[in-house]
Short mmCIF file of C-alpha atoms and ligand atoms in Angstrom, two decimals:
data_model
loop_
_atom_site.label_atom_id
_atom_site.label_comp_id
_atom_site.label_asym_id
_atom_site.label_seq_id
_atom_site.Cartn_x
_atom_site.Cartn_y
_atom_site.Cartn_z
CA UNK A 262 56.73 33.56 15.32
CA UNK A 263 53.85 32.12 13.49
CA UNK A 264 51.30 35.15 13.73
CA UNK A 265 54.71 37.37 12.66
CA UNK A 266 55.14 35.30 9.92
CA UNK A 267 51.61 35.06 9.08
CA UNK A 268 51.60 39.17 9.32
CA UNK A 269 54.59 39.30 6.59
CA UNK A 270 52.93 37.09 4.12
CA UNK A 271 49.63 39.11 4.46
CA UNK A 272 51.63 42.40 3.95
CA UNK A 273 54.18 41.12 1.16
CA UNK A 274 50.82 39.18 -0.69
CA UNK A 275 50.20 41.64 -2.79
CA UNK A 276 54.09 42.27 -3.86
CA UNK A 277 54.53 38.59 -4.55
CA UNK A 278 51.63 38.68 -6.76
CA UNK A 279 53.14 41.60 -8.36
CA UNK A 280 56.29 39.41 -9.10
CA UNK A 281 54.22 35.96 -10.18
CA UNK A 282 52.75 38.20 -12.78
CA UNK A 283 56.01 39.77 -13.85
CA UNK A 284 57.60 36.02 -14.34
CA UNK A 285 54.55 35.29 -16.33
CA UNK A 286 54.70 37.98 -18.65
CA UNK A 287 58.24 37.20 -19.51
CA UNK A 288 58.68 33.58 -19.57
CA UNK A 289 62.21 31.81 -20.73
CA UNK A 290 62.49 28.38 -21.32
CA UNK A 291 64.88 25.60 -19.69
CA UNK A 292 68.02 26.61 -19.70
CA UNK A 293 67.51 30.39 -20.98
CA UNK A 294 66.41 31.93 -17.79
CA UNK A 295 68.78 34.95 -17.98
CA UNK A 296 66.27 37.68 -17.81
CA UNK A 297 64.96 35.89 -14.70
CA UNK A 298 67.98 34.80 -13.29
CA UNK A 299 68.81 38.92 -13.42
CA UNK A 300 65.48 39.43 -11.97
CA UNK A 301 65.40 37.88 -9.00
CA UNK A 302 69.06 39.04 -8.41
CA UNK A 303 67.99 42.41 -8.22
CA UNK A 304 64.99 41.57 -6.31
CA UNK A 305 66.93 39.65 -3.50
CA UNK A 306 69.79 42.44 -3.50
CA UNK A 307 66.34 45.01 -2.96
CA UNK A 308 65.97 42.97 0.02
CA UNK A 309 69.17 43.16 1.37
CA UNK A 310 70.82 39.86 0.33
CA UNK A 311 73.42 39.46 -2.41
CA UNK A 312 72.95 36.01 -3.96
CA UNK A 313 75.58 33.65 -5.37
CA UNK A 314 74.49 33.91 -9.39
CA UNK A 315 75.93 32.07 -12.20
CA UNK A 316 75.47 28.56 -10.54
CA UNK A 317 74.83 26.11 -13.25
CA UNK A 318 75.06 29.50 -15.55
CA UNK A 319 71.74 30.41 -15.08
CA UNK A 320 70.90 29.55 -10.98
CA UNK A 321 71.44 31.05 -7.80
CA UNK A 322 71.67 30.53 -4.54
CA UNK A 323 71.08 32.57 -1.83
CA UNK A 324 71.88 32.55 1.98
CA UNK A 325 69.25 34.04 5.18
CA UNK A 326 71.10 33.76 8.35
CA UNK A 327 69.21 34.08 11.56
CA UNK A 328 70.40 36.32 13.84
CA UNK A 329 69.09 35.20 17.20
CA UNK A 330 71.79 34.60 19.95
CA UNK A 331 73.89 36.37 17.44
CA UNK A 332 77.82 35.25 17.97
CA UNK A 333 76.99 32.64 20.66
CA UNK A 334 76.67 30.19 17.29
CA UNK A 335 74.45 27.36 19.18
CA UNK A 336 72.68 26.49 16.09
CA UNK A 337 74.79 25.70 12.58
CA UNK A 338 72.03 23.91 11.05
CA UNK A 339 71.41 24.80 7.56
CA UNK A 340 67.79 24.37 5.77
CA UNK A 341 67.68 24.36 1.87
CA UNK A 342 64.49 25.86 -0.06
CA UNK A 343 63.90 25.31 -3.34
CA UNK A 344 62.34 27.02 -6.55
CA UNK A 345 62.71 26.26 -10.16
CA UNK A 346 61.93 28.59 -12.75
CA UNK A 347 61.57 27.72 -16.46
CA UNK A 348 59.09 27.62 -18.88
CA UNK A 349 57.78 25.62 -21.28
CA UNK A 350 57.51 26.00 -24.98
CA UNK A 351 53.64 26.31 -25.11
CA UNK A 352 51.37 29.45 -26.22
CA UNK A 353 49.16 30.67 -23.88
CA UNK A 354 45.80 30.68 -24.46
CA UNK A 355 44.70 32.42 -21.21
CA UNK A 356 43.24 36.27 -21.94
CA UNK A 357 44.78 37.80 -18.51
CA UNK A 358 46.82 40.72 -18.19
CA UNK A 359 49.65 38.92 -17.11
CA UNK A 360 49.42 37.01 -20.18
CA UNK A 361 52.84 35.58 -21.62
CA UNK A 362 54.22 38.24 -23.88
CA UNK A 363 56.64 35.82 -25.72
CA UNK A 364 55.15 33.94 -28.58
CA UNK A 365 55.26 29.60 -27.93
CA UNK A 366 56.77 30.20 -24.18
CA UNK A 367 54.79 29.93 -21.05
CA UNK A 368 54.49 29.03 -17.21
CA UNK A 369 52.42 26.61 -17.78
CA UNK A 370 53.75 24.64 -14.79
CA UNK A 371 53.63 27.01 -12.26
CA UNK A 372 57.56 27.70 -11.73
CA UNK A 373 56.63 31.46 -11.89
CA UNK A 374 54.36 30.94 -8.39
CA UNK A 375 57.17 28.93 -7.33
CA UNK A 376 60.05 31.78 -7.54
CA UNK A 377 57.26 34.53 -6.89
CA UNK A 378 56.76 32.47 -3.21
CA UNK A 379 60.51 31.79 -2.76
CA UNK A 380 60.90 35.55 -3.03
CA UNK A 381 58.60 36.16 -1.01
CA UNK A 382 60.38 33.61 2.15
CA UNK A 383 63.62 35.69 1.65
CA UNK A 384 61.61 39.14 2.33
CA UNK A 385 60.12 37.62 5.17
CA UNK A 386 63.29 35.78 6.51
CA UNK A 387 65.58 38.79 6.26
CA UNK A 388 63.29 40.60 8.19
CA UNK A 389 62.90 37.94 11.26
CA UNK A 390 66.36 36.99 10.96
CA UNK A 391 66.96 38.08 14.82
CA UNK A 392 64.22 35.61 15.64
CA UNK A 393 65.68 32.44 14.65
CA UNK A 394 68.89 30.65 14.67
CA UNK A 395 70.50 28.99 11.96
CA UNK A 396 70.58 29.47 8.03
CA UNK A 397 68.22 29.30 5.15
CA UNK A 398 69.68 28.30 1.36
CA UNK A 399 67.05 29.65 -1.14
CA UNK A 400 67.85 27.22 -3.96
CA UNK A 401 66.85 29.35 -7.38
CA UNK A 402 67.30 26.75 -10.10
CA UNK A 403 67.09 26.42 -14.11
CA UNK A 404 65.62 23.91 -16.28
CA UNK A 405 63.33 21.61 -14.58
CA UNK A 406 61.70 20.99 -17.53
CA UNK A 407 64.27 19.79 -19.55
CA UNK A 408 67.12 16.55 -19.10
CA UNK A 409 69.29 16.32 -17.56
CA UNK A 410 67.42 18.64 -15.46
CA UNK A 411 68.62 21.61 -13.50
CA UNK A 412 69.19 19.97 -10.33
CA UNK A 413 71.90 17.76 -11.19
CA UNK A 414 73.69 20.46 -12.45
CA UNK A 415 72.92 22.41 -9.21
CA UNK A 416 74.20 19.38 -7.28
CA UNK A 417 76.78 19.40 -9.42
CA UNK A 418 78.13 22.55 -8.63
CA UNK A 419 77.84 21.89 -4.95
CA UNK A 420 74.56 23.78 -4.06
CA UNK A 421 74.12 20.81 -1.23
CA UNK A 422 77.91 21.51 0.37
CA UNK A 423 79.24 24.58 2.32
CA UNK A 424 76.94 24.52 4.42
CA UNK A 425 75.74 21.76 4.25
CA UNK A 426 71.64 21.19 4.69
CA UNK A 427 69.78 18.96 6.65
CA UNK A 428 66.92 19.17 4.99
CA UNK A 429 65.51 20.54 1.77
CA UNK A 430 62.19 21.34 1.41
CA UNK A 431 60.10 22.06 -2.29
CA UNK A 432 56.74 23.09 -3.22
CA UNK A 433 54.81 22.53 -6.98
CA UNK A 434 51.45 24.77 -7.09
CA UNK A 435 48.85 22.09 -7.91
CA UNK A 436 45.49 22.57 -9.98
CA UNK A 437 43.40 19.66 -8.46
CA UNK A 438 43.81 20.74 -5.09
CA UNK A 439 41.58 23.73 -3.72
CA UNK A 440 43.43 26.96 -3.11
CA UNK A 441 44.33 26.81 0.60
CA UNK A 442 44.69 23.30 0.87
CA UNK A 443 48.14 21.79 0.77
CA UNK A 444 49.11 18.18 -0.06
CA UNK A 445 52.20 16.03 1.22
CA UNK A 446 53.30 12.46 0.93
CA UNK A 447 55.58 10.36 3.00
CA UNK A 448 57.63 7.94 0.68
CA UNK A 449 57.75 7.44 -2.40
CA UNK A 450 55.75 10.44 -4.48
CA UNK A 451 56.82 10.73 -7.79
CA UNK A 452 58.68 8.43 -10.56
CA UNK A 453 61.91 8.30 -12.63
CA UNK A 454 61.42 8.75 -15.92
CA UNK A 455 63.75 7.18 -19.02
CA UNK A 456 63.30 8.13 -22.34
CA UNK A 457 63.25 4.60 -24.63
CA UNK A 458 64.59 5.28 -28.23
CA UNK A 459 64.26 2.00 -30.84
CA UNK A 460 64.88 1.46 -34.24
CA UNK A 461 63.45 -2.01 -35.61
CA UNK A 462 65.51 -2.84 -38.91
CA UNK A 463 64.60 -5.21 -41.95
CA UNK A 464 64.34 -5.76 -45.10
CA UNK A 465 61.43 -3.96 -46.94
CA UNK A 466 59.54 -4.16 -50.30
CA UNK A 467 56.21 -5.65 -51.99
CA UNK A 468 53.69 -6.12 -49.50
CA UNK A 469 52.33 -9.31 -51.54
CA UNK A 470 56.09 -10.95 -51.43
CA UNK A 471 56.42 -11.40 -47.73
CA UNK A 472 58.68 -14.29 -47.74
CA UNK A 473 61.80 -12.53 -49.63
CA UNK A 474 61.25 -9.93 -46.84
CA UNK A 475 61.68 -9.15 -43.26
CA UNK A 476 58.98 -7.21 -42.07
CA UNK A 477 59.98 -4.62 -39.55
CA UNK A 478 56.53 -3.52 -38.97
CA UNK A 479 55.63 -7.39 -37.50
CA UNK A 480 58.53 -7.50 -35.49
CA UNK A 481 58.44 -4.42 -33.88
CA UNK A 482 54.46 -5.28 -32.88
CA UNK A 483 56.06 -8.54 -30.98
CA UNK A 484 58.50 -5.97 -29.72
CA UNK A 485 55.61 -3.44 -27.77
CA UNK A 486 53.25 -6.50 -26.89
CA UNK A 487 56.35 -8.72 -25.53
CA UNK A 488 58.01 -5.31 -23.19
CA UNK A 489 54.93 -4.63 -21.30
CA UNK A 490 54.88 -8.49 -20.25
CA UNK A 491 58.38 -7.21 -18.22
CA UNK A 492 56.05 -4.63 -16.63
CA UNK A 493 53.48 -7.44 -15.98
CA UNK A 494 55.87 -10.46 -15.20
CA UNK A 495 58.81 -9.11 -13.87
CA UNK A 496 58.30 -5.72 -11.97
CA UNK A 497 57.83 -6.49 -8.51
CA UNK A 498 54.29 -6.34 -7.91
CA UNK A 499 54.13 -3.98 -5.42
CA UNK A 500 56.47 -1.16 -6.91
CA UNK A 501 54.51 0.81 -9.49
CA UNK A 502 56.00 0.92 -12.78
CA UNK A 503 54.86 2.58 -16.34
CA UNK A 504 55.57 1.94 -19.74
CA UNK A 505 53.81 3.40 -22.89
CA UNK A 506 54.54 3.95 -26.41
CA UNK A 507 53.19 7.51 -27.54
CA UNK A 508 55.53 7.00 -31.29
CA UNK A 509 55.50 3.96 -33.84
CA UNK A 510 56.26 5.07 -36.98
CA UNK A 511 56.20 2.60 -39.80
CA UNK A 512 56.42 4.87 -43.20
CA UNK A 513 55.14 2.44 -45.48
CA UNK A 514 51.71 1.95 -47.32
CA UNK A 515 49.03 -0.64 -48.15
CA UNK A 516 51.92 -2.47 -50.64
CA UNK A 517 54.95 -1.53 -49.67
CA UNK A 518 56.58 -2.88 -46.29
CA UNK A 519 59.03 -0.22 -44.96
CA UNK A 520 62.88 -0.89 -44.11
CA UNK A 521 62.51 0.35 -40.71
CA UNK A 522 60.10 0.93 -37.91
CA UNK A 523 61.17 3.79 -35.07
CA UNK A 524 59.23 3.83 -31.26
CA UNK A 525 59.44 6.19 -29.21
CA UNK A 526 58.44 5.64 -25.01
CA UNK A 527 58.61 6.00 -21.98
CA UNK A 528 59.19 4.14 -18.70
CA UNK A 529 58.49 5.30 -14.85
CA UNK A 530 58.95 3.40 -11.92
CA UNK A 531 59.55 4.58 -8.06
CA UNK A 532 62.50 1.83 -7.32
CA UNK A 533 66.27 2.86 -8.44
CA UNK A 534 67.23 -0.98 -8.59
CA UNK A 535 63.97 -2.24 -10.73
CA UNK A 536 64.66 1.36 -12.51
CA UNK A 537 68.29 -0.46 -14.02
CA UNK A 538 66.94 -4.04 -13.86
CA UNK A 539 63.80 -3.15 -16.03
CA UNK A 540 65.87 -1.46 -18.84
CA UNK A 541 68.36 -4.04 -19.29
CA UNK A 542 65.56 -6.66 -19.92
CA UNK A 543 63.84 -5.30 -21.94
CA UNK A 544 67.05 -4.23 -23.80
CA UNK A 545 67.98 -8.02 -24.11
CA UNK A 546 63.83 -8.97 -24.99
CA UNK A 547 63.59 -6.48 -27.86
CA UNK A 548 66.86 -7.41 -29.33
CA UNK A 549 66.60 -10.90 -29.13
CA UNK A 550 62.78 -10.64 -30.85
CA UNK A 551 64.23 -8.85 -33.82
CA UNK A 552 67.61 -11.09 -34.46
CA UNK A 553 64.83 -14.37 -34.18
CA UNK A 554 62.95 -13.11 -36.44
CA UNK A 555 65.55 -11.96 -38.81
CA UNK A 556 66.09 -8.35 -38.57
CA UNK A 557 67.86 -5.99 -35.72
CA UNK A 558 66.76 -3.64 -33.32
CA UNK A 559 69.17 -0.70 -32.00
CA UNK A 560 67.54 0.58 -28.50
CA UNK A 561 69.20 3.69 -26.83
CA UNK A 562 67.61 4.71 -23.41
CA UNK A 563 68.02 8.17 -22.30
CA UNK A 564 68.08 8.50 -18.51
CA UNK A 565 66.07 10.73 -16.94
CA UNK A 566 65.64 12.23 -13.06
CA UNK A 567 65.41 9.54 -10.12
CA UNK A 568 62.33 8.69 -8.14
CA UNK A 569 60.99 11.35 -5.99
CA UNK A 570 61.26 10.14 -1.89
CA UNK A 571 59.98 12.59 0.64
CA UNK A 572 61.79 11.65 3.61
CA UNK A 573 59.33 9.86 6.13
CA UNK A 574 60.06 11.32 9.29
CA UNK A 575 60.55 15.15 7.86
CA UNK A 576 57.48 14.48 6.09
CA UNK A 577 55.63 13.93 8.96
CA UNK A 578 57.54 16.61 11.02
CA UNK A 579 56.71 19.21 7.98
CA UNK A 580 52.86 18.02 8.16
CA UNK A 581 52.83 18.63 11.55
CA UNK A 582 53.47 21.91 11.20
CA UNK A 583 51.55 22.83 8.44
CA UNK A 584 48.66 21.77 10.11
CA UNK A 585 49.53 24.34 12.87
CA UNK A 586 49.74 26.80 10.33
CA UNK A 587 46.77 26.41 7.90
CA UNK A 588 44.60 24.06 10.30
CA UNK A 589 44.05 20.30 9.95
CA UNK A 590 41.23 20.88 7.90
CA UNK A 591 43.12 22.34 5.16
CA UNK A 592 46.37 19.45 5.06
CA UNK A 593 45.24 16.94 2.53
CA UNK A 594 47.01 13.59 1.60
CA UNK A 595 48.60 13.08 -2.11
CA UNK A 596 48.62 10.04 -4.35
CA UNK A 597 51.19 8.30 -5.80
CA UNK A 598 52.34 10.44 -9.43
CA UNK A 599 53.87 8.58 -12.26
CA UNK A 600 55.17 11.94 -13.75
CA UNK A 601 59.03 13.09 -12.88
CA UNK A 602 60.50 15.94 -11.54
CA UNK A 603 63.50 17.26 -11.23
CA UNK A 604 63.72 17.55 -7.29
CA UNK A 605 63.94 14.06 -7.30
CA UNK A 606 68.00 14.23 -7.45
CA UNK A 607 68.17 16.62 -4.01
CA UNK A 608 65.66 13.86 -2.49
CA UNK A 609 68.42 11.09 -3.43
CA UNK A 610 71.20 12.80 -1.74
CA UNK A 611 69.66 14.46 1.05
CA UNK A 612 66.49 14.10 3.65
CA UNK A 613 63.72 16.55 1.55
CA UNK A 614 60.14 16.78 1.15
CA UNK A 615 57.97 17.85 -1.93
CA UNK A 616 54.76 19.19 -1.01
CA UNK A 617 52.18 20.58 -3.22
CA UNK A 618 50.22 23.92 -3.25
CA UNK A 619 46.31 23.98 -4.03
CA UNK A 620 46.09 26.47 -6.53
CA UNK A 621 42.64 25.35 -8.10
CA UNK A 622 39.45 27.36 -7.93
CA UNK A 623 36.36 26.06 -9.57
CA UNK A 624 33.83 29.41 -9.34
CA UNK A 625 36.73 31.10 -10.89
CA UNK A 626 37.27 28.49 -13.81
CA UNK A 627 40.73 28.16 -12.29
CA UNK A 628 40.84 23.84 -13.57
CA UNK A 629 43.42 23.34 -16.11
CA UNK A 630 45.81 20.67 -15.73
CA UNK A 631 49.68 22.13 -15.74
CA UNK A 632 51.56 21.94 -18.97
CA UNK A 633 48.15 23.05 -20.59
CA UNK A 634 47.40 26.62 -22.33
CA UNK A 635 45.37 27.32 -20.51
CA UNK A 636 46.45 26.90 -16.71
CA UNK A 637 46.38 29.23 -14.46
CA UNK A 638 46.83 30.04 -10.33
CA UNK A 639 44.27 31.33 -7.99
CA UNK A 640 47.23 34.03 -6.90
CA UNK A 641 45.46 33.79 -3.26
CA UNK A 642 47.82 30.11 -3.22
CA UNK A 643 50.93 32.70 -3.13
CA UNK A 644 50.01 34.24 0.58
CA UNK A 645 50.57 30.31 1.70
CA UNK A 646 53.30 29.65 -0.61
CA UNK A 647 55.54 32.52 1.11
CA UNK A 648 54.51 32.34 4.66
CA UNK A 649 54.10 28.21 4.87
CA UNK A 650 57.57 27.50 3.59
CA UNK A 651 58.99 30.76 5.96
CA UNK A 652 56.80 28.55 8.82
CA UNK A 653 58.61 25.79 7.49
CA UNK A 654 61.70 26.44 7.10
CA UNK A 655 62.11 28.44 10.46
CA UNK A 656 60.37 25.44 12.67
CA UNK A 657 62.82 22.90 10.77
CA UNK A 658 65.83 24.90 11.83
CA UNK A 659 64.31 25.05 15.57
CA UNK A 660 64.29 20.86 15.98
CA UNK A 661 67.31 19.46 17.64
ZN1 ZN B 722 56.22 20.82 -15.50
ZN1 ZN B 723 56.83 21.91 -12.56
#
């Protein structure tokens, strides 16, 4: 099975490249994927499968039985894959043939490697489907990029029921990892992410007549300085946790003390219950700070994705067998990342692991960080991407 599968992904390589490099030309952002959606119906219907479109308007899901010990049904397990495949509303700065041709939108996160590879598992799946037992769910879903992200609505609209999976399994191409190398993490990988919205009232006027004022610039400085002591003082120690301000706005000038201050943050953590715990203080904190000192404070979080948890013991089952596939040499460990993703919702509702896919190459300049304008692939990654998730997928279905 492995040297067949291995066989496919060399053959099909150049094809999936083909595909990456269609995706890229013709981004769509979150939400908007119609022209890709289409796409990759027609490309899975080439194949031989007709896929379930329209899920979450814009996602699809598709179904690869195997056909060994066809009728005798001693396998009903069911293995869910996953791709996503938005954009993102940056121009492209890259001078490649494949080079976005819509102005401001670009895979600049890699979702176009991620369908291109996804693709690429159904070809090879439909073809060995009398070699293994069991089903495959090829997960095709819209805005990652974008709250509430596509995977709620996804789960929403039942892509984890009928059938059922035991196990889903994602990959994210990843530019500081050498192409060829591939990264996993048992636990806790990635964080939730809330979106922290305040507006600091007061009174404002003269700069030089302070005391018939309230200054809303003052208290919301107490405000910043007093939440990260929650991060500091209350988060338990050993549960990482985040919290930074990228906006304070306070539209005043040398004399003249605005009315109102707005901030703008964000906070990440990789523990549901701290998630909750941590917003409601510092909820209570910043209000309480801006009634003492004699103005108000109006603070709207926006909730984000969950925590990313790869499933310990599939983690180390998946390992295991990428090792057999790519060598132990080339199966590298990943650190903790404070940045969200969507596949964080399958991993709360059912046993999944999120590996990555090296993707960098140094000689060819191939070293800018994803959301960038200039990232890129080393389009060798897309050979492992197709054939290491068929490996996958395949060996998952064969435990008992
Ligand atoms: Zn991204
Ligand atoms: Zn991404």
């Amino acid at each position: 099975m492995l040297d067949s599968i291995k066989s496919l992904a060399r053959q099909y390589a150049a094809d999936i490249v083909q595909t990456r490099r269609h995706l890229h030309a013709h981004p769509e952002l979150s939400f908007q994927e119609h022209n890709t959606a289409r796409f990759v119906a027609d490309q899975l219907k080439a194949i031989g499968i007709t896929p379930q479109e329209g899920v979450a308007d814009t996602g699809l899901v598709a179904i690869v039985e195997g056909r060994k010990n066809n009728g005798s049904s001693s396998s009903s397990k069911v293995v869910a894959l996953r791709a996503d495949m938005d954009a993102l509303p940056i121009h492209e700065a890259n001078n490649v043939s494949y080079k976005s041709t819509v102005e401001g939108v670009m895979h600049a996160c890699g979702h176009d490697a991620h369908t291109a590879s996804l693709l690429g598992v159904a070809r090879i799946l439909h073809v060995l489907g009398d070699q293994f037992e069991g089903t495959v769910k090829l997960v095709f879903q819209p805005g990652e990029e974008k709250a509430p992200g596509g995977a709620s609505l996804m789960i929403r609209e039942g892509v984890l029921e009928n059938p059922t999976p035991i196990s889903m399994l994602g990959q994210h191409v990843a530019p500081n990892i050498p192409v060829g190398k591939i990264g996993f993490r048992e636990g806790m990988y990635m964080a939730s992410t809330d979106e922290l919205y305040l507006t600091v009232r007061g009174k404002g006027g003269h700069a030089a007549m302070p005391d018939n004022l309230v200054d809303p610039v003052l208290i919301a400085s107490h405000i910043i300085v007093a939440l990260q002591q929650i991060i500091s003082r209350n988060c338990p120690p050993a549960s990482p946790s985040v919290l930074s301000f990228g906006r304070f706005i306070a539209d005043g000038v040398t004399n003249v003390i605005p009315n109102e201050v707005t901030i703008q943050g964000t906070f990440r953590c990789m523990n549901e219950e701290w998630r909750e715990e941590g917003k409601r203080r510092m909820v209570k904190l910043a209000e309480g700070i801006a009634e003492a000192m004699g103005g108000s404070c109006e603070f709207t979080v926006v909730h984000g994705y969950p925590f990313l948890k790869n499933h310990p013991e599939l983690t180390r089952r998946v390992r295991a067998q990428a090792v057999d596939y790519m060598g132990a040499e080339n199966v590298v460990d990943l650190d903790l990342w404070m940045a969200g993703e969507d596949f964080a919702f399958y991993s709360q509702v059912v046993d999944s692991c999120f590996y990555r896919l090296g993707t960098r190459n140094e000689a060819r300049g191939i070293i800018s960080g994803v959301h960038t304008p200039t990232f890129d692939i080393d389009e060798a990654a897309l050979e492992t991407g197709a054939g290491l998730m068929s490996w996958l997928a395949v060996q998952e279905l064969g435990i008992m």
